[in-house]
mmCIF file of N, CA and C in Angstrom:
data_model
loop_
_atom_site.group_PDB
_atom_site.id
_atom_site.type_symbol
_atom_site.label_atom_id
_atom_site.label_comp_id
_atom_site.label_asym_id
_atom_site.label_seq_id
_atom_site.Cartn_x
_atom_site.Cartn_y
_atom_site.Cartn_z
ATOM 1 N N ASN A 15 0.813 -1.214 0.000
ATOM 2 C CA ASN A 15 0.000 0.000 0.000
ATOM 3 C C ASN A 15 0.849 1.267 0.000
ATOM 4 N N PHE A 16 1.982 1.214 -0.604
ATOM 5 C CA PHE A 16 2.840 2.388 -0.691
ATOM 6 C C PHE A 16 2.621 3.058 -2.043
ATOM 7 N N SER A 17 2.496 4.363 -1.995
ATOM 8 C CA SER A 17 2.417 5.116 -3.242
ATOM 9 C C SER A 17 3.153 6.429 -3.057
ATOM 10 N N ARG A 18 3.520 7.022 -4.145
ATOM 11 C CA ARG A 18 4.239 8.289 -4.099
ATOM 12 C C ARG A 18 3.380 9.379 -3.462
ATOM 13 N N GLU A 19 2.087 9.334 -3.699
ATOM 14 C CA GLU A 19 1.182 10.373 -3.191
ATOM 15 C C GLU A 19 0.931 10.271 -1.689
ATOM 16 N N LYS A 20 0.757 9.058 -1.190
ATOM 17 C CA LYS A 20 0.412 8.929 0.234
ATOM 18 C C LYS A 20 1.555 8.434 1.109
ATOM 19 N N GLY A 21 2.673 8.075 0.492
ATOM 20 C CA GLY A 21 3.819 7.642 1.277
ATOM 21 C C GLY A 21 3.628 6.257 1.858
ATOM 22 N N MET A 22 4.287 6.034 2.992
ATOM 23 C CA MET A 22 4.267 4.730 3.631
ATOM 24 C C MET A 22 3.560 4.833 4.971
ATOM 25 N N ASP A 23 2.826 3.832 5.335
ATOM 26 C CA ASP A 23 2.152 3.780 6.631
ATOM 27 C C ASP A 23 3.215 3.878 7.727
ATOM 28 N N PRO A 24 3.074 4.826 8.669
ATOM 29 C CA PRO A 24 4.096 4.991 9.720
ATOM 30 C C PRO A 24 4.368 3.715 10.513
ATOM 31 N N GLY A 25 3.366 2.868 10.665
ATOM 32 C CA GLY A 25 3.559 1.625 11.404
ATOM 33 C C GLY A 25 4.509 0.659 10.717
ATOM 34 N N PHE A 26 4.719 0.848 9.438
ATOM 35 C CA PHE A 26 5.601 -0.019 8.666
ATOM 36 C C PHE A 26 7.066 0.398 8.776
ATOM 37 N N MET A 27 7.317 1.634 9.187
ATOM 38 C CA MET A 27 8.687 2.146 9.205
ATOM 39 C C MET A 27 9.615 1.325 10.094
ATOM 40 N N ASN A 28 9.153 0.923 11.268
ATOM 41 C CA ASN A 28 9.988 0.131 12.167
ATOM 42 C C ASN A 28 10.392 -1.185 11.512
ATOM 43 N N ILE A 29 9.455 -1.803 10.800
ATOM 44 C CA ILE A 29 9.757 -3.051 10.092
ATOM 45 C C ILE A 29 10.813 -2.788 9.035
ATOM 46 N N LEU A 30 10.653 -1.702 8.306
ATOM 47 C CA LEU A 30 11.603 -1.363 7.256
ATOM 48 C C LEU A 30 13.012 -1.147 7.835
ATOM 49 N N TYR A 31 13.110 -0.350 8.893
ATOM 50 C CA TYR A 31 14.421 -0.107 9.504
ATOM 51 C C TYR A 31 15.042 -1.399 10.030
ATOM 52 N N ASN A 32 14.218 -2.287 10.569
ATOM 53 C CA ASN A 32 14.747 -3.533 11.112
ATOM 54 C C ASN A 32 15.151 -4.539 10.040
ATOM 55 N N MET A 33 14.789 -4.298 8.805
ATOM 56 C CA MET A 33 15.227 -5.151 7.700
ATOM 57 C C MET A 33 16.676 -4.855 7.330
ATOM 58 N N TRP A 34 17.163 -3.698 7.711
ATOM 59 C CA TRP A 34 18.507 -3.261 7.337
ATOM 60 C C TRP A 34 19.496 -3.557 8.452
ATOM 61 N N ASP A 35 20.748 -3.778 8.078
ATOM 62 C CA ASP A 35 21.823 -3.854 9.068
ATOM 63 C C ASP A 35 22.196 -2.455 9.529
ATOM 64 N N VAL A 36 22.230 -1.527 8.574
ATOM 65 C CA VAL A 36 22.640 -0.144 8.821
ATOM 66 C C VAL A 36 21.831 0.748 7.888
ATOM 67 N N SER A 37 21.491 1.932 8.354
ATOM 68 C CA SER A 37 20.820 2.921 7.521
ATOM 69 C C SER A 37 21.882 3.834 6.899
ATOM 70 N N LEU A 38 21.822 4.011 5.595
ATOM 71 C CA LEU A 38 22.726 4.920 4.892
ATOM 72 C C LEU A 38 21.884 6.107 4.453
ATOM 73 N N TYR A 39 22.074 7.234 5.144
ATOM 74 C CA TYR A 39 21.250 8.413 4.907
ATOM 75 C C TYR A 39 22.156 9.618 4.697
ATOM 76 N N LEU A 40 22.396 9.938 3.434
ATOM 77 C CA LEU A 40 23.348 10.999 3.091
ATOM 78 C C LEU A 40 22.632 12.272 2.652
ATOM 79 N N SER A 41 21.642 12.672 3.399
ATOM 80 C CA SER A 41 20.900 13.886 3.085
ATOM 81 C C SER A 41 21.834 15.084 3.033
ATOM 82 N N GLY A 42 21.590 15.962 2.082
ATOM 83 C CA GLY A 42 22.401 17.166 1.949
ATOM 84 C C GLY A 42 22.153 18.179 3.044
ATOM 85 N N GLY A 43 21.031 18.071 3.732
ATOM 86 C CA GLY A 43 20.708 18.985 4.817
ATOM 87 C C GLY A 43 19.388 18.602 5.439
ATOM 88 N N GLU A 44 19.435 18.163 6.652
ATOM 89 C CA GLU A 44 18.240 17.693 7.351
ATOM 90 C C GLU A 44 18.034 18.576 8.567
ATOM 91 N N GLY A 45 16.948 19.298 8.604
ATOM 92 C CA GLY A 45 16.721 20.248 9.680
ATOM 93 C C GLY A 45 16.584 19.644 11.055
ATOM 94 N N PHE A 46 15.936 18.492 11.161
ATOM 95 C CA PHE A 46 15.678 17.915 12.476
ATOM 96 C C PHE A 46 16.317 16.548 12.677
ATOM 97 N N GLY A 47 16.807 15.928 11.639
ATOM 98 C CA GLY A 47 17.458 14.629 11.784
ATOM 99 C C GLY A 47 16.527 13.472 12.069
ATOM 100 N N LEU A 48 15.254 13.620 11.742
ATOM 101 C CA LEU A 48 14.281 12.581 12.088
ATOM 102 C C LEU A 48 14.571 11.220 11.456
ATOM 103 N N PRO A 49 14.978 11.131 10.190
ATOM 104 C CA PRO A 49 15.266 9.795 9.658
ATOM 105 C C PRO A 49 16.357 9.067 10.455
ATOM 106 N N ASN A 50 17.364 9.788 10.892
ATOM 107 C CA ASN A 50 18.403 9.150 11.711
ATOM 108 C C ASN A 50 17.863 8.773 13.082
ATOM 109 N N PHE A 51 17.037 9.615 13.669
ATOM 110 C CA PHE A 51 16.446 9.285 14.969
ATOM 111 C C PHE A 51 15.543 8.062 14.842
ATOM 112 N N GLU A 52 14.744 8.000 13.775
ATOM 113 C CA GLU A 52 13.893 6.834 13.540
ATOM 114 C C GLU A 52 14.732 5.572 13.418
ATOM 115 N N SER A 53 15.843 5.678 12.717
ATOM 116 C CA SER A 53 16.719 4.529 12.526
ATOM 117 C C SER A 53 17.285 4.044 13.856
ATOM 118 N N ILE A 54 17.820 4.959 14.650
ATOM 119 C CA ILE A 54 18.461 4.509 15.892
ATOM 120 C C ILE A 54 17.444 4.037 16.921
ATOM 121 N N ILE A 55 16.236 4.599 16.920
ATOM 122 C CA ILE A 55 15.241 4.108 17.878
ATOM 123 C C ILE A 55 14.768 2.714 17.491
ATOM 124 N N ALA A 56 14.878 2.381 16.201
ATOM 125 C CA ALA A 56 14.546 1.034 15.744
ATOM 126 C C ALA A 56 15.699 0.059 15.978
ATOM 127 N N GLY A 57 16.834 0.574 16.466
ATOM 128 C CA GLY A 57 17.982 -0.281 16.727
ATOM 129 C C GLY A 57 18.860 -0.496 15.514
ATOM 130 N N THR A 58 18.761 0.389 14.540
ATOM 131 C CA THR A 58 19.560 0.290 13.323
ATOM 132 C C THR A 58 20.557 1.440 13.281
ATOM 133 N N PRO A 59 21.850 1.152 13.362
ATOM 134 C CA PRO A 59 22.838 2.225 13.296
ATOM 135 C C PRO A 59 22.717 3.000 11.983
ATOM 136 N N SER A 60 23.216 4.217 11.990
ATOM 137 C CA SER A 60 23.077 5.081 10.825
ATOM 138 C C SER A 60 24.426 5.613 10.368
ATOM 139 N N ILE A 61 24.621 5.614 9.066
ATOM 140 C CA ILE A 61 25.753 6.303 8.448
ATOM 141 C C ILE A 61 25.155 7.525 7.783
ATOM 142 N N THR A 62 25.662 8.691 8.155
ATOM 143 C CA THR A 62 25.070 9.929 7.662
ATOM 144 C C THR A 62 26.153 10.998 7.507
ATOM 145 N N THR A 63 25.776 12.109 6.921
ATOM 146 C CA THR A 63 26.717 13.214 6.811
ATOM 147 C C THR A 63 26.897 13.868 8.176
ATOM 148 N N ASP A 64 28.014 14.567 8.342
ATOM 149 C CA ASP A 64 28.284 15.236 9.619
ATOM 150 C C ASP A 64 27.711 16.646 9.647
ATOM 151 N N TYR A 65 26.773 16.910 8.793
ATOM 152 C CA TYR A 65 26.205 18.245 8.635
ATOM 153 C C TYR A 65 24.825 18.336 9.278
ATOM 154 N N SER A 66 24.567 19.428 9.948
ATOM 155 C CA SER A 66 23.249 19.735 10.499
ATOM 156 C C SER A 66 22.888 18.744 11.606
ATOM 157 N N ALA A 67 21.600 18.514 11.778
ATOM 158 C CA ALA A 67 21.130 17.649 12.859
ATOM 159 C C ALA A 67 21.548 16.200 12.663
ATOM 160 N N ASN A 68 21.819 15.804 11.430
ATOM 161 C CA ASN A 68 22.253 14.424 11.186
ATOM 162 C C ASN A 68 23.453 14.063 12.048
ATOM 163 N N GLY A 69 24.501 14.836 11.923
ATOM 164 C CA GLY A 69 25.718 14.559 12.666
ATOM 165 C C GLY A 69 25.526 14.654 14.165
ATOM 166 N N GLU A 70 24.745 15.635 14.595
ATOM 167 C CA GLU A 70 24.522 15.805 16.027
ATOM 168 C C GLU A 70 23.860 14.580 16.636
ATOM 169 N N ILE A 71 22.807 14.098 16.020
ATOM 170 C CA ILE A 71 22.076 12.954 16.578
ATOM 171 C C ILE A 71 22.928 11.694 16.567
ATOM 172 N N VAL A 72 23.570 11.419 15.448
ATOM 173 C CA VAL A 72 24.356 10.189 15.339
ATOM 174 C C VAL A 72 25.590 10.250 16.249
ATOM 175 N N ASN A 73 26.263 11.382 16.298
ATOM 176 C CA ASN A 73 27.440 11.483 17.171
ATOM 177 C C ASN A 73 27.054 11.475 18.646
ATOM 178 N N ASP A 74 26.012 12.217 19.019
ATOM 179 C CA ASP A 74 25.606 12.255 20.423
ATOM 180 C C ASP A 74 25.130 10.894 20.923
ATOM 181 N N SER A 75 24.491 10.132 20.055
ATOM 182 C CA SER A 75 23.951 8.832 20.452
ATOM 183 C C SER A 75 24.988 7.715 20.391
ATOM 184 N N LYS A 76 26.100 7.966 19.710
ATOM 185 C CA LYS A 76 27.107 6.919 19.470
ATOM 186 C C LYS A 76 26.453 5.717 18.798
ATOM 187 N N ALA A 77 25.557 6.017 17.846
ATOM 188 C CA ALA A 77 24.767 4.979 17.181
ATOM 189 C C ALA A 77 25.000 4.977 15.684
ATOM 190 N N GLY A 78 26.214 5.254 15.294
ATOM 191 C CA GLY A 78 26.482 5.260 13.863
ATOM 192 C C GLY A 78 27.768 5.986 13.563
ATOM 193 N N MET A 79 27.926 6.315 12.295
ATOM 194 C CA MET A 79 29.122 7.018 11.835
ATOM 195 C C MET A 79 28.697 8.197 10.976
ATOM 196 N N THR A 80 29.485 9.253 11.070
ATOM 197 C CA THR A 80 29.248 10.396 10.203
ATOM 198 C C THR A 80 30.401 10.516 9.220
ATOM 199 N N VAL A 81 30.066 11.013 8.045
ATOM 200 C CA VAL A 81 31.086 11.227 7.022
ATOM 201 C C VAL A 81 31.092 12.705 6.645
ATOM 202 N N PRO A 82 32.281 13.239 6.409
ATOM 203 C CA PRO A 82 32.362 14.643 6.004
ATOM 204 C C PRO A 82 31.987 14.785 4.532
ATOM 205 N N GLY A 83 31.996 16.005 4.101
ATOM 206 C CA GLY A 83 31.704 16.263 2.700
ATOM 207 C C GLY A 83 32.072 17.682 2.326
ATOM 208 N N VAL A 84 31.574 18.091 1.191
ATOM 209 C CA VAL A 84 31.827 19.427 0.674
ATOM 210 C C VAL A 84 30.525 20.213 0.728
ATOM 211 N N LEU A 85 30.593 21.400 1.335
ATOM 212 C CA LEU A 85 29.410 22.259 1.392
ATOM 213 C C LEU A 85 29.342 23.120 0.137
ATOM 214 N N GLN A 86 28.134 23.264 -0.365
ATOM 215 C CA GLN A 86 27.932 24.167 -1.494
ATOM 216 C C GLN A 86 26.532 24.744 -1.400
ATOM 217 N N PRO A 87 26.343 25.979 -1.883
ATOM 218 C CA PRO A 87 25.015 26.587 -1.806
ATOM 219 C C PRO A 87 24.079 25.982 -2.845
ATOM 220 N N GLU A 88 22.847 25.796 -2.408
ATOM 221 C CA GLU A 88 21.811 25.276 -3.300
ATOM 222 C C GLU A 88 21.380 26.377 -4.270
ATOM 223 N N ALA A 89 21.240 26.028 -5.528
ATOM 224 C CA ALA A 89 20.821 27.010 -6.529
ATOM 225 C C ALA A 89 19.441 27.556 -6.169
ATOM 226 N N GLY A 90 19.263 28.838 -6.307
ATOM 227 C CA GLY A 90 17.972 29.470 -6.043
ATOM 228 C C GLY A 90 17.804 29.953 -4.621
ATOM 229 N N SER A 91 18.078 29.086 -3.638
ATOM 230 C CA SER A 91 17.857 29.476 -2.241
ATOM 231 C C SER A 91 19.154 29.857 -1.537
ATOM 232 N N CYS A 92 20.279 29.440 -2.064
ATOM 233 C CA CYS A 92 21.598 29.649 -1.450
ATOM 234 C C CYS A 92 21.732 28.980 -0.084
ATOM 235 N N ILE A 93 20.858 28.025 0.237
ATOM 236 C CA ILE A 93 20.980 27.248 1.467
ATOM 237 C C ILE A 93 22.144 26.281 1.287
ATOM 238 N N TRP A 94 23.005 26.208 2.287
ATOM 239 C CA TRP A 94 24.161 25.325 2.194
ATOM 240 C C TRP A 94 23.718 23.873 2.274
ATOM 241 N N ARG A 95 24.236 23.053 1.380
ATOM 242 C CA ARG A 95 23.990 21.613 1.349
ATOM 243 C C ARG A 95 25.328 20.902 1.320
ATOM 244 N N ILE A 96 25.348 19.690 1.818
ATOM 245 C CA ILE A 96 26.597 18.926 1.831
ATOM 246 C C ILE A 96 26.514 17.787 0.824
ATOM 247 N N ILE A 97 27.618 17.546 0.168
ATOM 248 C CA ILE A 97 27.771 16.388 -0.698
ATOM 249 C C ILE A 97 28.768 15.480 -0.002
ATOM 250 N N ALA A 98 28.307 14.294 0.389
ATOM 251 C CA ALA A 98 29.132 13.382 1.187
ATOM 252 C C ALA A 98 30.367 12.927 0.423
ATOM 253 N N ASP A 99 31.454 12.780 1.148
ATOM 254 C CA ASP A 99 32.702 12.266 0.603
ATOM 255 C C ASP A 99 32.515 10.772 0.305
ATOM 256 N N LEU A 100 32.601 10.405 -0.949
ATOM 257 C CA LEU A 100 32.336 9.030 -1.373
ATOM 258 C C LEU A 100 33.308 8.031 -0.746
ATOM 259 N N GLY A 101 34.587 8.361 -0.725
ATOM 260 C CA GLY A 101 35.576 7.451 -0.150
ATOM 261 C C GLY A 101 35.316 7.170 1.319
ATOM 262 N N ARG A 102 35.003 8.207 2.092
ATOM 263 C CA ARG A 102 34.728 8.034 3.526
ATOM 264 C C ARG A 102 33.416 7.272 3.739
ATOM 265 N N THR A 103 32.451 7.474 2.837
ATOM 266 C CA THR A 103 31.185 6.744 2.938
ATOM 267 C C THR A 103 31.424 5.252 2.715
ATOM 268 N N ILE A 104 32.177 4.915 1.701
ATOM 269 C CA ILE A 104 32.487 3.509 1.423
ATOM 270 C C ILE A 104 33.245 2.895 2.590
ATOM 271 N N LYS A 105 34.178 3.643 3.165
ATOM 272 C CA LYS A 105 34.938 3.139 4.318
ATOM 273 C C LYS A 105 33.999 2.837 5.493
ATOM 274 N N ALA A 106 33.033 3.719 5.742
ATOM 275 C CA ALA A 106 32.075 3.498 6.839
ATOM 276 C C ALA A 106 31.226 2.254 6.576
ATOM 277 N N VAL A 107 30.749 2.104 5.354
ATOM 278 C CA VAL A 107 29.940 0.928 5.004
ATOM 279 C C VAL A 107 30.764 -0.346 5.193
ATOM 280 N N ARG A 108 31.999 -0.328 4.716
ATOM 281 C CA ARG A 108 32.866 -1.505 4.853
ATOM 282 C C ARG A 108 33.171 -1.802 6.322
ATOM 283 N N THR A 109 33.325 -0.787 7.146
ATOM 284 C CA THR A 109 33.584 -1.002 8.575
ATOM 285 C C THR A 109 32.448 -1.799 9.203
ATOM 286 N N TYR A 110 31.219 -1.400 8.934
ATOM 287 C CA TYR A 110 30.086 -2.156 9.469
ATOM 288 C C TYR A 110 29.983 -3.546 8.841
ATOM 289 N N TYR A 111 30.268 -3.643 7.556
ATOM 290 C CA TYR A 111 30.160 -4.930 6.863
ATOM 291 C C TYR A 111 31.077 -5.973 7.499
ATOM 292 N N TYR A 112 32.266 -5.546 7.900
ATOM 293 C CA TYR A 112 33.236 -6.487 8.443
ATOM 294 C C TYR A 112 33.238 -6.569 9.969
ATOM 295 N N ASP A 113 32.428 -5.753 10.631
ATOM 296 C CA ASP A 113 32.418 -5.760 12.101
ATOM 297 C C ASP A 113 30.978 -5.844 12.607
ATOM 298 N N ARG A 114 30.457 -7.054 12.683
ATOM 299 C CA ARG A 114 29.077 -7.265 13.133
ATOM 300 C C ARG A 114 28.893 -6.853 14.599
ATOM 301 N N ASN A 115 29.953 -6.972 15.400
ATOM 302 C CA ASN A 115 29.858 -6.556 16.806
ATOM 303 C C ASN A 115 29.635 -5.051 16.917
ATOM 304 N N LEU A 116 30.225 -4.291 16.015
ATOM 305 C CA LEU A 116 30.035 -2.839 16.029
ATOM 306 C C LEU A 116 28.576 -2.495 15.739
ATOM 307 N N ILE A 117 27.953 -3.229 14.844
ATOM 308 C CA ILE A 117 26.529 -3.007 14.565
ATOM 309 C C ILE A 117 25.723 -3.218 15.845
ATOM 310 N N GLU A 118 26.010 -4.278 16.570
ATOM 311 C CA GLU A 118 25.278 -4.572 17.808
ATOM 312 C C GLU A 118 25.523 -3.491 18.867
ATOM 313 N N THR A 119 26.774 -3.076 19.024
ATOM 314 C CA THR A 119 27.100 -2.034 20.004
ATOM 315 C C THR A 119 26.390 -0.729 19.665
ATOM 316 N N ASP A 120 26.479 -0.300 18.413
ATOM 317 C CA ASP A 120 25.841 0.954 18.005
ATOM 318 C C ASP A 120 24.321 0.865 18.077
ATOM 319 N N SER A 121 23.794 -0.317 17.817
ATOM 320 C CA SER A 121 22.348 -0.528 17.947
ATOM 321 C C SER A 121 21.900 -0.315 19.394
ATOM 322 N N GLN A 122 22.631 -0.890 20.330
ATOM 323 C CA GLN A 122 22.306 -0.731 21.756
ATOM 324 C C GLN A 122 22.471 0.722 22.194
ATOM 325 N N ASN A 123 23.528 1.383 21.733
ATOM 326 C CA ASN A 123 23.735 2.793 22.063
ATOM 327 C C ASN A 123 22.558 3.642 21.573
ATOM 328 N N GLY A 124 22.123 3.379 20.362
ATOM 329 C CA GLY A 124 21.035 4.149 19.771
ATOM 330 C C GLY A 124 19.733 3.982 20.518
ATOM 331 N N ARG A 125 19.407 2.754 20.864
ATOM 332 C CA ARG A 125 18.159 2.510 21.609
ATOM 333 C C ARG A 125 18.200 3.208 22.969
ATOM 334 N N ALA A 126 19.320 3.128 23.666
ATOM 335 C CA ALA A 126 19.439 3.775 24.985
ATOM 336 C C ALA A 126 19.292 5.285 24.848
ATOM 337 N N PHE A 127 19.924 5.862 23.846
ATOM 338 C CA PHE A 127 19.827 7.304 23.599
ATOM 339 C C PHE A 127 18.389 7.697 23.274
ATOM 340 N N ALA A 128 17.761 6.962 22.388
ATOM 341 C CA ALA A 128 16.404 7.297 21.954
ATOM 342 C C ALA A 128 15.408 7.227 23.104
ATOM 343 N N LEU A 129 15.572 6.259 23.985
ATOM 344 C CA LEU A 129 14.648 6.143 25.114
ATOM 345 C C LEU A 129 14.780 7.323 26.079
ATOM 346 N N LYS A 130 15.989 7.919 26.168
ATOM 347 C CA LYS A 130 16.181 9.099 27.016
ATOM 348 C C LYS A 130 15.639 10.361 26.357
ATOM 349 N N HIS A 131 15.338 10.289 25.072
ATOM 350 C CA HIS A 131 14.888 11.460 24.324
ATOM 351 C C HIS A 131 13.516 11.241 23.692
ATOM 352 N N SER A 132 12.659 10.514 24.401
ATOM 353 C CA SER A 132 11.307 10.276 23.883
ATOM 354 C C SER A 132 10.541 11.596 23.836
ATOM 355 N N THR A 133 9.485 11.617 23.053
ATOM 356 C CA THR A 133 8.691 12.847 22.936
ATOM 357 C C THR A 133 8.107 13.268 24.277
ATOM 358 N N ASP A 134 7.726 12.318 25.110
ATOM 359 C CA ASP A 134 7.191 12.660 26.432
ATOM 360 C C ASP A 134 8.231 13.371 27.288
ATOM 361 N N ILE A 135 9.440 12.871 27.287
ATOM 362 C CA ILE A 135 10.508 13.469 28.099
ATOM 363 C C ILE A 135 10.859 14.864 27.570
ATOM 364 N N ILE A 136 11.026 14.991 26.265
ATOM 365 C CA ILE A 136 11.381 16.279 25.666
ATOM 366 C C ILE A 136 10.249 17.291 25.856
ATOM 367 N N ALA A 137 8.995 16.861 25.684
ATOM 368 C CA ALA A 137 7.855 17.770 25.876
ATOM 369 C C ALA A 137 7.813 18.263 27.323
ATOM 370 N N ASP A 138 8.095 17.378 28.271
ATOM 371 C CA ASP A 138 8.110 17.778 29.682
ATOM 372 C C ASP A 138 9.222 18.790 29.947
ATOM 373 N N GLN A 139 10.383 18.592 29.356
ATOM 374 C CA GLN A 139 11.482 19.539 29.536
ATOM 375 C C GLN A 139 11.120 20.911 28.966
ATOM 376 N N TRP A 140 10.528 20.944 27.776
ATOM 377 C CA TRP A 140 10.110 22.223 27.188
ATOM 378 C C TRP A 140 9.029 22.881 28.042
ATOM 379 N N HIS A 141 8.096 22.096 28.552
ATOM 380 C CA HIS A 141 7.027 22.645 29.389
ATOM 381 C C HIS A 141 7.608 23.337 30.623
ATOM 382 N N ARG A 142 8.587 22.684 31.264
ATOM 383 C CA ARG A 142 9.214 23.288 32.442
ATOM 384 C C ARG A 142 9.932 24.587 32.090
ATOM 385 N N ILE A 143 10.600 24.628 30.944
ATOM 386 C CA ILE A 143 11.280 25.855 30.504
ATOM 387 C C ILE A 143 10.267 26.970 30.293
ATOM 388 N N PHE A 144 9.175 26.667 29.595
ATOM 389 C CA PHE A 144 8.150 27.685 29.337
ATOM 390 C C PHE A 144 7.508 28.172 30.633
ATOM 391 N N GLN A 145 7.295 27.271 31.581
ATOM 392 C CA GLN A 145 6.739 27.681 32.868
ATOM 393 C C GLN A 145 7.679 28.638 33.586
ATOM 394 N N GLN A 146 8.966 28.356 33.558
ATOM 395 C CA GLN A 146 9.936 29.225 34.222
ATOM 396 C C GLN A 146 9.981 30.604 33.565
ATOM 397 N N VAL A 147 9.967 30.626 32.244
ATOM 398 C CA VAL A 147 10.039 31.895 31.529
ATOM 399 C C VAL A 147 8.761 32.712 31.734
ATOM 400 N N ALA A 148 7.618 32.035 31.773
ATOM 401 C CA ALA A 148 6.336 32.736 31.892
ATOM 402 C C ALA A 148 5.937 33.044 33.334
ATOM 403 N N ASP A 149 6.691 32.580 34.306
ATOM 404 C CA ASP A 149 6.356 32.789 35.713
ATOM 405 C C ASP A 149 6.392 34.279 36.039
ATOM 406 N N PRO A 150 5.238 34.858 36.458
ATOM 407 C CA PRO A 150 5.210 36.297 36.754
ATOM 408 C C PRO A 150 6.081 36.679 37.948
ATOM 409 N N ALA A 151 6.393 35.727 38.790
ATOM 410 C CA ALA A 151 7.229 36.022 39.959
ATOM 411 C C ALA A 151 8.715 36.023 39.596
ATOM 412 N N ARG A 152 9.025 35.658 38.396
ATOM 413 C CA ARG A 152 10.423 35.595 37.965
ATOM 414 C C ARG A 152 11.002 37.003 37.897
ATOM 415 N N LYS A 153 12.099 37.207 38.567
ATOM 416 C CA LYS A 153 12.704 38.533 38.609
ATOM 417 C C LYS A 153 13.906 38.639 37.681
ATOM 418 N N LYS A 154 14.427 37.513 37.290
ATOM 419 C CA LYS A 154 15.618 37.521 36.466
ATOM 420 C C LYS A 154 15.273 37.921 35.047
ATOM 421 N N THR A 155 16.094 38.792 34.478
ATOM 422 C CA THR A 155 15.914 39.141 33.067
ATOM 423 C C THR A 155 17.044 38.548 32.262
ATOM 424 N N PHE A 156 16.771 38.374 31.017
ATOM 425 C CA PHE A 156 17.771 37.864 30.096
ATOM 426 C C PHE A 156 18.088 38.961 29.099
ATOM 427 N N SER A 157 19.301 39.010 28.664
ATOM 428 C CA SER A 157 19.704 40.015 27.703
ATOM 429 C C SER A 157 20.007 39.336 26.379
ATOM 430 N N ILE A 158 19.331 39.793 25.351
ATOM 431 C CA ILE A 158 19.575 39.298 24.004
ATOM 432 C C ILE A 158 19.941 40.498 23.147
ATOM 433 N N LEU A 159 21.124 40.455 22.581
ATOM 434 C CA LEU A 159 21.630 41.546 21.762
ATOM 435 C C LEU A 159 21.520 42.894 22.487
ATOM 436 N N GLY A 160 21.840 42.865 23.777
ATOM 437 C CA GLY A 160 21.866 44.097 24.556
ATOM 438 C C GLY A 160 20.511 44.570 25.060
ATOM 439 N N GLU A 161 19.450 43.825 24.766
ATOM 440 C CA GLU A 161 18.109 44.233 25.205
ATOM 441 C C GLU A 161 17.598 43.263 26.265
ATOM 442 N N ASP A 162 17.176 43.799 27.430
ATOM 443 C CA ASP A 162 16.633 42.952 28.486
ATOM 444 C C ASP A 162 15.254 42.461 28.113
ATOM 445 N N ILE A 163 15.023 41.186 28.372
ATOM 446 C CA ILE A 163 13.677 40.622 28.135
ATOM 447 C C ILE A 163 13.169 39.993 29.411
#
């Protein structure tokens, strides 16, 4: 039941990620890193670029490898995008191919990281921050660009 127009049923994604030994996701620029987070929460290590949220999630979770690349501006928008280094990507793929224990270790790291960063936990942390900022009894001001708020 997959089509280009409606995409894939979200319930199927976990099955898809678990079919793979490793996720290879070389996005030129991912704002939130969700495909990598989905991969590691499913227990599938990720090979991704070291750019944007991709690198942050994979490096912080110790659930995969990042590869460098060359940044270049996207035509029309001038948004910087990365083109992954092919040699380093192949090296990362080969590392996992020949080291099954590394796949297991990174899989466990990813699951542990993802469980600490569930939507419930993150939503609760944001709620507490907003409560502190909105508290009328709060006397502390913050300065942004020289202006107290």
